[in-house]
């Protein structure tokens, strides 16, 4: 057993702007323990989403190594990494197939990263299980199993995305401002659900947020990105002492 | 008059395959596949040439399907690996196939006169005129639609639907949308190849120009089916496409009965399709306008 779940070593990401290369991530090093819930803060352009994209393989890294749960994933295709990594996007529309039903979406997510076969999808056998799963969201998702997801509210969709991301207990959960597009009330409900699932499944989790209250209230570690580097890294103890005023300084 | 109707049903069923093949790409994966304008005559060319060389009509039709699949794979390769935009990839393959089809046939038009084909199989001999195309069309349509419904309800089928519905989500679950795109193009063009082979055998000839406008015919079948039947499940929509294809033939009959010449058919097909696409949008706008007008009066 290793005590490191995610290891990001000297990871650099560059983009070409015209004829010059611009560094989005400058040799980042980050080591996350199993079960750690890390909130990720930083101004726009600090490299938060780029860090996520590097981990999921959606942007190529210019150098460095990424290891997750003992697998070197640096050169793996994004589709291949999906067996280990689940991501919830900011836009509730990104995480679900709109014309497929809630149950069909859950069924697909239950086979995350597995090879699909020409065998029957066997949806009916799992409806009871999906109903129980959906009931924990407390927003009526369990009553909408046979509805296309395009008919759901933003909150229901995001709750579904969260269930889909966590139902196979991924090695790493990436939350990419996943409550930013929701109203304050719904946002709080989704955060409560997130906390409940992450604790229960003991998931290793990185969460980007612009809500300073959320960044303080959730998680047991916080990192602050600035200009493509990790500017601050607070463990649970140091994080507990932080105030909103401290954080505002970084963005001032 | 009755025989005209029977003929329309038969042609509608045969062209229905074209609609169903296009449905996979146009409605499920969400892009128009221009390749079909090349694979339709390719299927015809392969089948007619094979039959002329003494190959059995059934095998010839299957060869046409394989040729269509290969063409679809080529478009898929161009757009996924080659990053050619999908519309252009289809046009490139379609254009190239024109020359390939001429090579296969050796002439612009090849007749099947006095040759065996699927429509003069022994068990069809005693049927009244035009019923042969209805029987063959029905058999093939039932088999193809049933297989596709089964496929869409497999694990891979669900992944296929998801990657058309939301490629980002599919990728995040480990499904490669590029593979699904190739799959859709291969299966879709395989079906269009069969359609070309059957239409050529039914007409008794293959012509290098018989692909012109077939994408419009296929899309018209899909959209007429949608306008006619409204909200349906994916599986039901496949059946609706076949029925839409039959109805489209009757619309053409009507148009010809009104005194238009056969030369006007392409223009009329395009107009019918344009109208069929616009009807749902206009209906929607009218409904919203009506709701808004009524809503203000009732609300306090």
Coordinates of C-alpha atoms in Angstrom, one line a residue:
Chain A
X1 CA 0.0 0.0 0.0
X2 CA 1.2 3.4 -0.9
X3 CA 0.3 6.5 1.1
X4 CA 0.3 8.6 -2.0
X5 CA -2.8 8.5 -4.2
X6 CA -2.1 11.2 -6.8
X7 CA 1.5 12.3 -7.6
X8 CA 2.1 15.2 -9.9
X9 CA 5.8 15.6 -10.5
X10 CA 7.3 18.6 -12.3
X11 CA 4.4 18.9 -14.6
X12 CA 4.6 21.7 -17.2
X13 CA 1.9 22.7 -19.7
X14 CA 2.6 25.2 -22.4
X15 CA 0.4 26.7 -25.1
X16 CA 1.4 28.4 -28.3
X17 CA 0.3 32.0 -28.6
X18 CA 1.2 33.0 -32.1
X19 CA 5.0 32.2 -32.4
X20 CA 5.7 32.2 -28.7
X21 CA 5.0 29.6 -26.1
X22 CA 3.3 30.6 -22.9
X23 CA 3.5 28.5 -19.8
X24 CA 0.2 27.6 -18.2
X25 CA 1.7 25.3 -15.6
X26 CA 5.3 25.8 -14.4
X27 CA 6.7 22.5 -13.1
X28 CA 4.0 21.8 -10.6
X29 CA 4.6 19.3 -7.8
X30 CA 1.6 18.0 -5.9
X31 CA 1.2 14.9 -3.8
X32 CA -2.2 13.9 -2.5
X33 CA -2.9 11.2 0.1
X34 CA -5.7 8.7 -0.3
X35 CA -9.0 10.2 1.0
X36 CA -7.7 13.8 1.0
X37 CA -10.3 16.4 -0.1
X38 CA -8.3 19.3 -1.5
X39 CA -9.9 22.6 -2.4
X40 CA -8.2 24.4 -5.2
X41 CA -8.3 28.2 -5.3
X42 CA -6.8 30.8 -7.6
X43 CA -7.6 33.7 -9.8
X44 CA -8.8 33.3 -13.4
X45 CA -5.8 32.1 -15.5
X46 CA -3.9 30.8 -12.5
X47 CA -3.9 27.3 -14.0
X48 CA -6.6 25.5 -12.0
X49 CA -8.5 24.1 -14.9
X50 CA -5.2 23.4 -16.8
X51 CA -4.1 21.3 -13.8
X52 CA -7.3 19.3 -14.1
X53 CA -6.9 19.0 -17.9
X54 CA -3.4 17.8 -17.4
X55 CA -4.5 15.1 -15.0
X56 CA -7.4 14.0 -17.2
X57 CA -5.2 14.1 -20.3
X58 CA -7.2 16.8 -22.1
X59 CA -4.1 18.9 -22.6
X60 CA -0.7 17.4 -23.4
X61 CA 2.0 17.9 -20.7
X62 CA 5.3 19.4 -21.9
X63 CA 7.2 17.5 -19.2
X64 CA 6.8 15.7 -15.9
X65 CA 5.0 12.7 -14.6
X66 CA 1.5 12.0 -13.3
X67 CA 0.9 8.8 -11.2
X68 CA -2.5 7.8 -9.9
X69 CA -3.1 4.9 -7.5
X70 CA 0.2 3.3 -8.6
X71 CA -0.5 3.8 -12.4
X72 CA 1.7 6.1 -14.4
X73 CA -1.0 7.8 -16.5
X74 CA 1.2 10.5 -18.1
X75 CA 1.0 9.1 -21.6
X76 CA -2.5 7.5 -21.4
X77 CA -5.4 8.7 -23.6
X78 CA -8.2 10.6 -21.7
X79 CA -10.6 7.7 -22.5
X80 CA -8.3 5.3 -20.9
X81 CA -7.8 7.4 -17.8
X82 CA -11.6 7.5 -17.3
X83 CA -11.4 4.2 -15.5
X84 CA -9.5 5.9 -12.7
X85 CA -10.7 9.5 -12.9
X86 CA -14.2 11.0 -12.7
X87 CA -14.9 14.7 -13.3
X88 CA -17.9 16.9 -12.7
X89 CA -18.0 20.0 -14.9
X90 CA -19.2 23.5 -14.1
X91 CA -21.9 23.3 -16.8
X92 CA -24.6 20.8 -15.8
X93 CA -25.1 20.0 -19.5
X94 CA -21.6 18.7 -19.9
X95 CA -21.9 15.7 -17.6
X96 CA -25.0 13.9 -19.0
X97 CA -26.4 12.8 -22.3
X98 CA -29.5 15.0 -22.8
X99 CA -31.7 12.7 -24.8
X100 CA -31.0 9.6 -22.8
X101 CA -33.0 9.0 -19.6
X102 CA -31.6 9.4 -16.1
X103 CA -31.5 5.6 -15.7
X104 CA -29.7 5.2 -19.1
X105 CA -27.1 7.8 -18.0
X106 CA -26.6 6.0 -14.7
X107 CA -26.2 2.7 -16.5
X108 CA -23.5 4.1 -18.7
X109 CA -21.7 5.6 -15.8
X110 CA -21.9 2.2 -13.9
X111 CA -19.7 0.8 -16.7
X112 CA -17.2 3.7 -16.5
X113 CA -13.9 2.7 -18.1
X114 CA -15.0 -0.9 -18.8
X115 CA -15.0 -2.4 -22.2
X116 CA -18.5 -2.3 -23.6
X117 CA -19.8 -5.5 -25.2
X118 CA -22.6 -6.5 -27.6
X119 CA -24.4 -8.0 -24.7
X120 CA -27.8 -6.6 -23.7
X121 CA -27.6 -3.4 -21.7
X122 CA -29.8 -5.0 -19.0
X123 CA -31.3 -1.8 -17.7
X124 CA -34.4 -3.2 -16.0
X125 CA -32.4 -5.4 -13.6
X126 CA -30.8 -2.3 -12.1
X127 CA -33.7 0.1 -11.9
X128 CA -34.3 -0.6 -8.1
X129 CA -30.6 0.0 -7.4
X130 CA -30.7 3.3 -9.4
X131 CA -33.8 4.4 -7.6
X132 CA -32.2 4.0 -4.2
X133 CA -29.1 5.8 -5.5
X134 CA -31.1 8.7 -6.9
X135 CA -33.2 9.0 -3.8
X136 CA -30.2 10.2 -1.8
X137 CA -30.1 13.5 -3.8
X138 CA -33.4 14.5 -2.1
X139 CA -34.4 16.6 -5.2
X140 CA -36.9 14.2 -6.8
X141 CA -34.3 12.6 -9.2
X142 CA -35.6 9.1 -8.2
X143 CA -39.0 10.1 -9.6
X144 CA -37.4 11.0 -12.9
X145 CA -35.5 7.9 -13.8
X146 CA -37.3 7.5 -17.1
X147 CA -37.1 11.1 -18.1
X148 CA -34.5 12.4 -20.6
X149 CA -32.0 14.5 -18.7
X150 CA -32.7 17.5 -20.8
X151 CA -36.0 17.8 -18.9
X152 CA -34.3 18.0 -15.5
X153 CA -33.5 21.2 -13.6
X154 CA -29.9 22.3 -13.4
X155 CA -29.7 21.1 -9.8
X156 CA -31.1 17.7 -10.7
X157 CA -28.7 17.4 -13.6
X158 CA -25.7 18.3 -11.5
X159 CA -26.8 15.9 -8.7
X160 CA -27.0 13.2 -11.4
X161 CA -23.5 14.2 -12.8
X162 CA -22.2 13.8 -9.2
X163 CA -23.8 10.4 -8.8
X164 CA -22.5 9.3 -12.2
X165 CA -19.0 10.4 -11.3
X166 CA -18.9 8.7 -7.9
X167 CA -20.9 5.5 -8.3
X168 CA -17.9 3.4 -9.4
X169 CA -15.7 4.8 -6.6
X170 CA -13.1 6.4 -8.8
X171 CA -9.5 6.7 -7.7
X172 CA -9.7 10.4 -8.1
X173 CA -12.7 12.8 -8.2
X174 CA -12.3 16.1 -9.9
X175 CA -14.9 18.8 -9.2
X176 CA -14.5 21.7 -11.6
X177 CA -16.5 24.6 -10.1
X178 CA -19.4 22.1 -10.1
X179 CA -21.8 24.4 -8.2
X180 CA -20.9 27.7 -10.0
X181 CA -23.8 27.6 -12.4
X182 CA -26.4 27.0 -9.7
X183 CA -28.4 29.3 -7.6
X184 CA -27.2 29.7 -3.9
X185 CA -29.8 27.4 -2.5
X186 CA -29.2 24.6 -5.0
X187 CA -25.5 25.1 -4.8
X188 CA -25.6 24.5 -1.1
X189 CA -27.6 21.3 -1.6
X190 CA -25.2 20.0 -4.1
X191 CA -22.2 20.8 -1.8
X192 CA -23.9 18.9 1.1
X193 CA -24.5 15.9 -1.2
X194 CA -20.9 16.1 -2.4
X195 CA -19.6 16.1 1.2
X196 CA -21.8 13.2 2.1
X197 CA -20.7 11.1 -0.9
X198 CA -17.0 11.9 -0.6
X199 CA -16.9 11.1 3.1
X200 CA -18.9 7.9 2.8
X201 CA -16.9 6.5 -0.2
X202 CA -13.7 7.9 1.3
X203 CA -12.8 9.4 -2.1
X204 CA -9.7 11.3 -3.0
X205 CA -11.0 14.6 -4.3
X206 CA -9.8 17.9 -5.8
X207 CA -12.3 20.7 -6.0
X208 CA -11.9 24.0 -7.8
X209 CA -14.1 26.7 -6.4
X210 CA -14.4 30.5 -6.5
X211 CA -16.7 30.4 -3.4
X212 CA -14.4 31.3 -0.6
X213 CA -16.9 30.1 2.0
X214 CA -17.0 26.7 0.3
X215 CA -13.2 26.6 0.0
X216 CA -13.0 27.2 3.8
X217 CA -15.9 25.0 4.8
X218 CA -15.1 21.9 2.8
X219 CA -12.1 19.7 2.5
X220 CA -9.1 18.9 4.7
X221 CA -6.5 20.7 2.6
X222 CA -6.3 23.8 0.4
X223 CA -3.9 24.8 -2.4
X224 CA -3.8 28.2 -4.0
X225 CA -2.5 28.5 -7.5
X226 CA -0.9 31.6 -8.9
X227 CA 0.7 32.1 -12.3
X228 CA 0.8 28.3 -13.0
X229 CA 2.5 27.5 -9.7
X230 CA 1.3 26.4 -6.3
X231 CA 1.6 29.5 -4.2
X232 CA 0.2 28.2 -0.9
X233 CA -0.5 24.7 0.4
X234 CA -2.4 24.5 3.7
X235 CA -2.9 21.2 5.6
X236 CA -6.1 20.6 7.6
X237 CA -4.8 22.3 10.7
X238 CA -3.5 25.5 8.9
X239 CA -6.7 25.5 6.8
X240 CA -8.9 25.5 9.9
X241 CA -7.2 28.8 11.0
X242 CA -7.8 30.6 7.7
X243 CA -10.4 33.3 7.4
X244 CA -12.2 34.8 4.5
X245 CA -10.1 37.9 4.9
X246 CA -6.9 35.9 4.5
X247 CA -8.1 34.5 1.2
X248 CA -9.3 37.8 -0.1
X249 CA -5.7 39.1 0.2
X250 CA -4.6 36.5 -2.4
X251 CA -7.0 37.8 -4.9
X252 CA -6.6 41.5 -4.1
Chain B
X1 CA -53.5 3.4 -60.3
X2 CA -53.3 0.7 -57.7
X3 CA -50.1 -0.7 -59.2
X4 CA -48.6 2.8 -58.9
X5 CA -49.4 2.7 -55.2
X6 CA -47.9 -0.7 -54.8
X7 CA -44.8 0.3 -56.6
X8 CA -44.5 3.4 -54.3
X9 CA -44.7 1.2 -51.3
X10 CA -42.0 -1.1 -52.6
X11 CA -39.7 1.8 -53.6
X12 CA -40.4 3.4 -50.3
X13 CA -39.4 0.3 -48.4
X14 CA -36.2 -0.1 -50.4
X15 CA -35.3 3.6 -50.0
X16 CA -36.2 3.3 -46.4
X17 CA -32.9 1.5 -45.8
X18 CA -31.2 4.6 -47.1
X19 CA -33.1 6.6 -44.5
X20 CA -32.3 4.2 -41.7
X21 CA -28.6 4.2 -42.7
X22 CA -28.6 8.0 -42.6
X23 CA -30.5 8.0 -39.3
X24 CA -27.5 6.5 -37.5
X25 CA -25.3 9.4 -38.5
X26 CA -27.7 12.3 -39.0
X27 CA -29.9 11.8 -35.9
X28 CA -27.9 9.7 -33.5
X29 CA -24.4 11.0 -34.1
X30 CA -25.6 14.4 -35.3
X31 CA -23.9 15.1 -38.6
X32 CA -24.9 14.9 -42.3
X33 CA -22.9 12.2 -44.0
X34 CA -22.4 13.2 -47.7
X35 CA -20.6 9.8 -48.3
X36 CA -24.0 8.2 -49.1
X37 CA -24.2 10.0 -52.4
X38 CA -21.2 7.9 -53.4
X39 CA -22.0 4.7 -51.6
X40 CA -25.5 4.4 -53.0
X41 CA -24.3 4.2 -56.6
X42 CA -21.3 2.2 -55.3
X43 CA -23.6 -0.4 -53.9
X44 CA -25.5 -0.5 -57.2
X45 CA -22.3 -0.7 -59.3
X46 CA -20.8 -3.5 -57.2
X47 CA -24.1 -5.5 -57.2
X48 CA -24.7 -5.1 -60.9
X49 CA -21.1 -5.9 -61.9
X50 CA -21.0 -8.9 -59.6
X51 CA -24.3 -10.3 -61.0
X52 CA -23.0 -9.7 -64.6
X53 CA -20.0 -11.8 -63.7
X54 CA -22.3 -14.6 -62.6
X55 CA -22.3 -14.1 -58.9
X56 CA -25.5 -14.9 -57.1
X57 CA -27.7 -11.8 -56.4
X58 CA -27.7 -12.4 -52.7
X59 CA -23.9 -12.6 -52.5
X60 CA -23.7 -9.6 -54.9
X61 CA -25.9 -7.6 -52.5
X62 CA -23.7 -8.5 -49.6
X63 CA -20.6 -7.5 -51.6
X64 CA -22.4 -4.1 -52.1
X65 CA -22.8 -3.8 -48.4
X66 CA -19.1 -4.5 -47.7
X67 CA -18.1 -1.9 -50.4
X68 CA -20.4 0.6 -48.7
X69 CA -18.9 -0.2 -45.3
X70 CA -15.4 0.3 -46.7
X71 CA -16.4 3.7 -48.1
X72 CA -17.8 4.7 -44.7
X73 CA -14.7 3.5 -42.9
X74 CA -12.6 5.8 -45.3
X75 CA -14.8 8.8 -44.4
X76 CA -14.4 7.9 -40.8
X77 CA -10.7 7.6 -41.1
X78 CA -10.4 11.0 -42.8
X79 CA -12.5 12.8 -40.2
X80 CA -11.1 11.1 -37.0
X81 CA -7.4 10.4 -37.8
X82 CA -7.1 13.0 -40.6
X83 CA -9.1 15.7 -38.8
X84 CA -10.9 16.6 -42.1
X85 CA -14.2 18.3 -41.2
X86 CA -16.9 15.6 -41.5
X87 CA -18.9 17.3 -44.2
X88 CA -15.8 17.7 -46.4
X89 CA -14.6 14.2 -45.6
X90 CA -18.0 12.9 -47.0
X91 CA -17.7 15.1 -50.0
X92 CA -14.2 13.9 -50.8
X93 CA -15.1 10.2 -50.6
X94 CA -18.3 10.8 -52.6
X95 CA -16.3 12.6 -55.3
X96 CA -13.7 9.9 -55.4
X97 CA -16.3 7.2 -55.6
X98 CA -17.7 8.7 -58.8
X99 CA -14.5 7.6 -60.6
X100 CA -14.4 4.3 -58.7
X101 CA -18.0 3.5 -59.7
X102 CA -17.2 4.2 -63.4
X103 CA -14.2 1.8 -63.1
X104 CA -16.3 -0.9 -61.5
X105 CA -19.1 -0.7 -64.1
X106 CA -16.8 0.1 -67.0
X107 CA -19.5 2.4 -68.4
X108 CA -21.8 5.1 -67.1
X109 CA -24.8 2.8 -67.2
X110 CA -25.0 -1.0 -67.0
X111 CA -28.1 -3.0 -67.6
X112 CA -29.2 -6.2 -65.8
X113 CA -31.4 -7.2 -68.7
X114 CA -32.1 -11.0 -68.6
X115 CA -29.9 -11.5 -65.6
X116 CA -30.9 -13.1 -62.3
X117 CA -31.6 -10.7 -59.5
X118 CA -33.3 -10.8 -56.0
X119 CA -36.6 -9.6 -57.5
X120 CA -37.0 -12.5 -59.8
X121 CA -36.3 -15.2 -57.2
X122 CA -38.6 -18.2 -57.7
X123 CA -40.9 -17.5 -54.7
X124 CA -41.7 -14.0 -56.1
X125 CA -42.7 -15.3 -59.5
X126 CA -46.4 -15.7 -58.8
X127 CA -47.0 -12.3 -57.3
X128 CA -48.9 -9.6 -59.1
X129 CA -46.7 -6.8 -60.6
X130 CA -44.6 -4.7 -58.3
X131 CA -45.4 -6.9 -55.3
X132 CA -41.9 -8.4 -55.6
X133 CA -40.4 -5.1 -54.4
X134 CA -42.8 -4.9 -51.5
X135 CA -42.0 -8.4 -50.3
X136 CA -38.2 -8.0 -50.7
X137 CA -38.3 -4.5 -49.2
X138 CA -40.4 -5.6 -46.3
X139 CA -38.1 -8.6 -45.5
X140 CA -35.0 -6.5 -45.7
X141 CA -36.5 -3.6 -43.7
X142 CA -37.8 -5.8 -41.0
X143 CA -34.4 -7.6 -40.6
X144 CA -32.4 -4.4 -40.7
X145 CA -34.6 -2.4 -38.3
X146 CA -34.9 -5.4 -35.9
X147 CA -31.1 -5.8 -35.8
X148 CA -30.5 -2.1 -35.3
X149 CA -33.0 -2.0 -32.4
X150 CA -31.2 -4.9 -30.8
X151 CA -27.9 -3.2 -31.4
X152 CA -29.0 0.1 -29.8
X153 CA -30.0 -1.8 -26.7
X154 CA -26.6 -3.4 -26.3
X155 CA -23.9 -1.9 -24.1
X156 CA -22.0 -0.7 -27.2
X157 CA -25.3 0.6 -28.7
X158 CA -25.8 2.7 -25.6
X159 CA -22.3 4.0 -25.8
X160 CA -22.9 4.8 -29.4
X161 CA -26.0 6.9 -28.6
X162 CA -24.2 8.7 -25.7
X163 CA -21.3 9.7 -27.9
X164 CA -23.7 11.3 -30.3
X165 CA -25.7 12.9 -27.6
X166 CA -22.7 14.3 -25.6
X167 CA -19.2 13.5 -26.8
X168 CA -17.6 15.2 -23.8
X169 CA -19.6 13.0 -21.4
X170 CA -18.9 9.9 -23.4
X171 CA -15.2 10.6 -23.3
X172 CA -15.3 11.2 -19.6
X173 CA -16.8 7.7 -19.1
X174 CA -14.1 6.1 -21.2
X175 CA -16.0 5.9 -24.5
X176 CA -14.0 7.1 -27.5
X177 CA -16.4 9.2 -29.7
X178 CA -14.0 8.8 -32.7
X179 CA -14.5 5.0 -32.6
X180 CA -18.3 5.5 -32.4
X181 CA -18.2 7.9 -35.3
X182 CA -16.4 5.3 -37.5
X183 CA -18.8 2.6 -36.3
X184 CA -21.8 4.8 -37.4
X185 CA -20.3 5.6 -40.7
X186 CA -19.4 2.0 -41.4
X187 CA -22.8 0.6 -40.5
X188 CA -24.7 3.5 -42.1
X189 CA -22.9 3.3 -45.4
X190 CA -23.2 -0.5 -45.4
X191 CA -27.0 -0.1 -45.3
X192 CA -26.8 2.5 -48.0
X193 CA -24.8 0.1 -50.1
X194 CA -27.5 -2.5 -49.7
X195 CA -30.1 0.1 -50.6
X196 CA -28.2 0.9 -53.8
X197 CA -27.8 -2.7 -54.7
X198 CA -31.6 -3.4 -54.2
X199 CA -32.7 -0.3 -56.1
X200 CA -30.4 -1.2 -59.0
X201 CA -31.7 -4.8 -59.1
X202 CA -35.3 -3.5 -58.9
X203 CA -34.8 -0.9 -61.7
X204 CA -32.8 -3.4 -63.8
X205 CA -29.7 -1.2 -64.2
X206 CA -27.1 0.7 -62.4
X207 CA -26.3 4.3 -63.3
X208 CA -23.3 6.3 -62.2
X209 CA -25.5 9.3 -61.6
X210 CA -28.1 7.5 -59.5
X211 CA -26.5 8.9 -56.3
X212 CA -27.3 12.5 -57.0
X213 CA -29.7 13.8 -54.4
X214 CA -30.1 10.6 -52.4
X215 CA -29.0 12.3 -49.2
X216 CA -32.1 14.5 -49.6
X217 CA -34.3 11.4 -50.1
X218 CA -32.9 9.8 -47.0
X219 CA -33.2 12.9 -44.9
X220 CA -36.7 13.5 -46.2
X221 CA -37.7 10.0 -45.0
X222 CA -36.3 10.7 -41.5
X223 CA -37.9 14.1 -41.2
X224 CA -41.3 13.2 -42.7
X225 CA -41.4 10.3 -40.1
X226 CA -40.7 12.8 -37.3
X227 CA -43.2 15.3 -38.5
X228 CA -45.8 12.6 -38.9
X229 CA -45.4 10.7 -35.6
X230 CA -43.9 13.3 -33.2
X231 CA -42.4 12.1 -29.9
X232 CA -41.1 8.5 -30.2
X233 CA -38.4 6.4 -28.7
X234 CA -35.3 5.9 -30.7
X235 CA -36.3 2.4 -31.8
X236 CA -39.8 3.6 -32.9
X237 CA -38.1 6.4 -34.9
X238 CA -36.3 3.8 -37.0
X239 CA -39.7 2.3 -38.0
X240 CA -41.1 5.9 -38.5
X241 CA -38.2 6.5 -40.9
X242 CA -39.2 3.6 -43.1
X243 CA -42.8 4.7 -43.0
X244 CA -41.7 8.3 -43.8
X245 CA -39.8 6.9 -46.8
X246 CA -43.0 5.3 -48.1
X247 CA -45.0 8.4 -47.6
X248 CA -42.3 10.4 -49.4
X249 CA -42.9 8.2 -52.5
X250 CA -46.6 9.0 -52.4
X251 CA -45.8 12.7 -52.2
X252 CA -43.7 12.3 -55.3
X253 CA -46.5 10.4 -57.0
X254 CA -48.9 13.2 -56.2
X255 CA -46.5 15.8 -57.5
X256 CA -46.1 13.9 -60.8
X257 CA -49.9 13.5 -61.0
X258 CA -50.1 17.3 -60.7
X259 CA -48.3 17.4 -64.1
X260 CA -44.7 18.0 -63.1
X261 CA -42.0 16.3 -65.2
X262 CA -39.7 13.6 -63.8
X263 CA -36.9 16.1 -64.5
X264 CA -38.2 18.3 -61.8
X265 CA -38.0 15.6 -59.2
X266 CA -34.7 16.8 -57.6
X267 CA -35.9 20.3 -57.2
X268 CA -39.2 19.1 -55.8
X269 CA -37.4 16.7 -53.4
X270 CA -35.3 19.5 -52.1
X271 CA -38.4 21.7 -51.7
X272 CA -40.3 19.0 -49.9
X273 CA -37.4 18.4 -47.5
X274 CA -37.0 22.1 -46.8
X275 CA -40.6 22.4 -46.0
X276 CA -40.6 19.2 -43.8
X277 CA -37.6 20.7 -41.9
X278 CA -39.2 24.0 -41.4
X279 CA -42.7 22.8 -40.3
X280 CA -41.7 21.7 -36.8
X281 CA -39.8 25.0 -36.1
X282 CA -42.7 27.1 -37.4
X283 CA -45.2 25.1 -35.5
X284 CA -43.2 25.6 -32.3
X285 CA -43.0 29.4 -32.9
X286 CA -46.7 29.6 -33.5
X287 CA -47.5 27.6 -30.4
X288 CA -45.3 29.9 -28.3
X289 CA -46.9 33.0 -29.7
X290 CA -50.4 31.5 -28.9
X291 CA -49.3 30.6 -25.4
X292 CA -47.9 34.1 -24.8
X293 CA -51.1 35.7 -26.1
X294 CA -53.4 33.6 -23.9
X295 CA -51.1 33.6 -20.9
X296 CA -51.3 37.3 -20.3
X297 CA -55.1 37.4 -20.4
X298 CA -55.5 34.6 -17.8
X299 CA -52.8 35.6 -15.4
X300 CA -53.7 38.2 -12.9

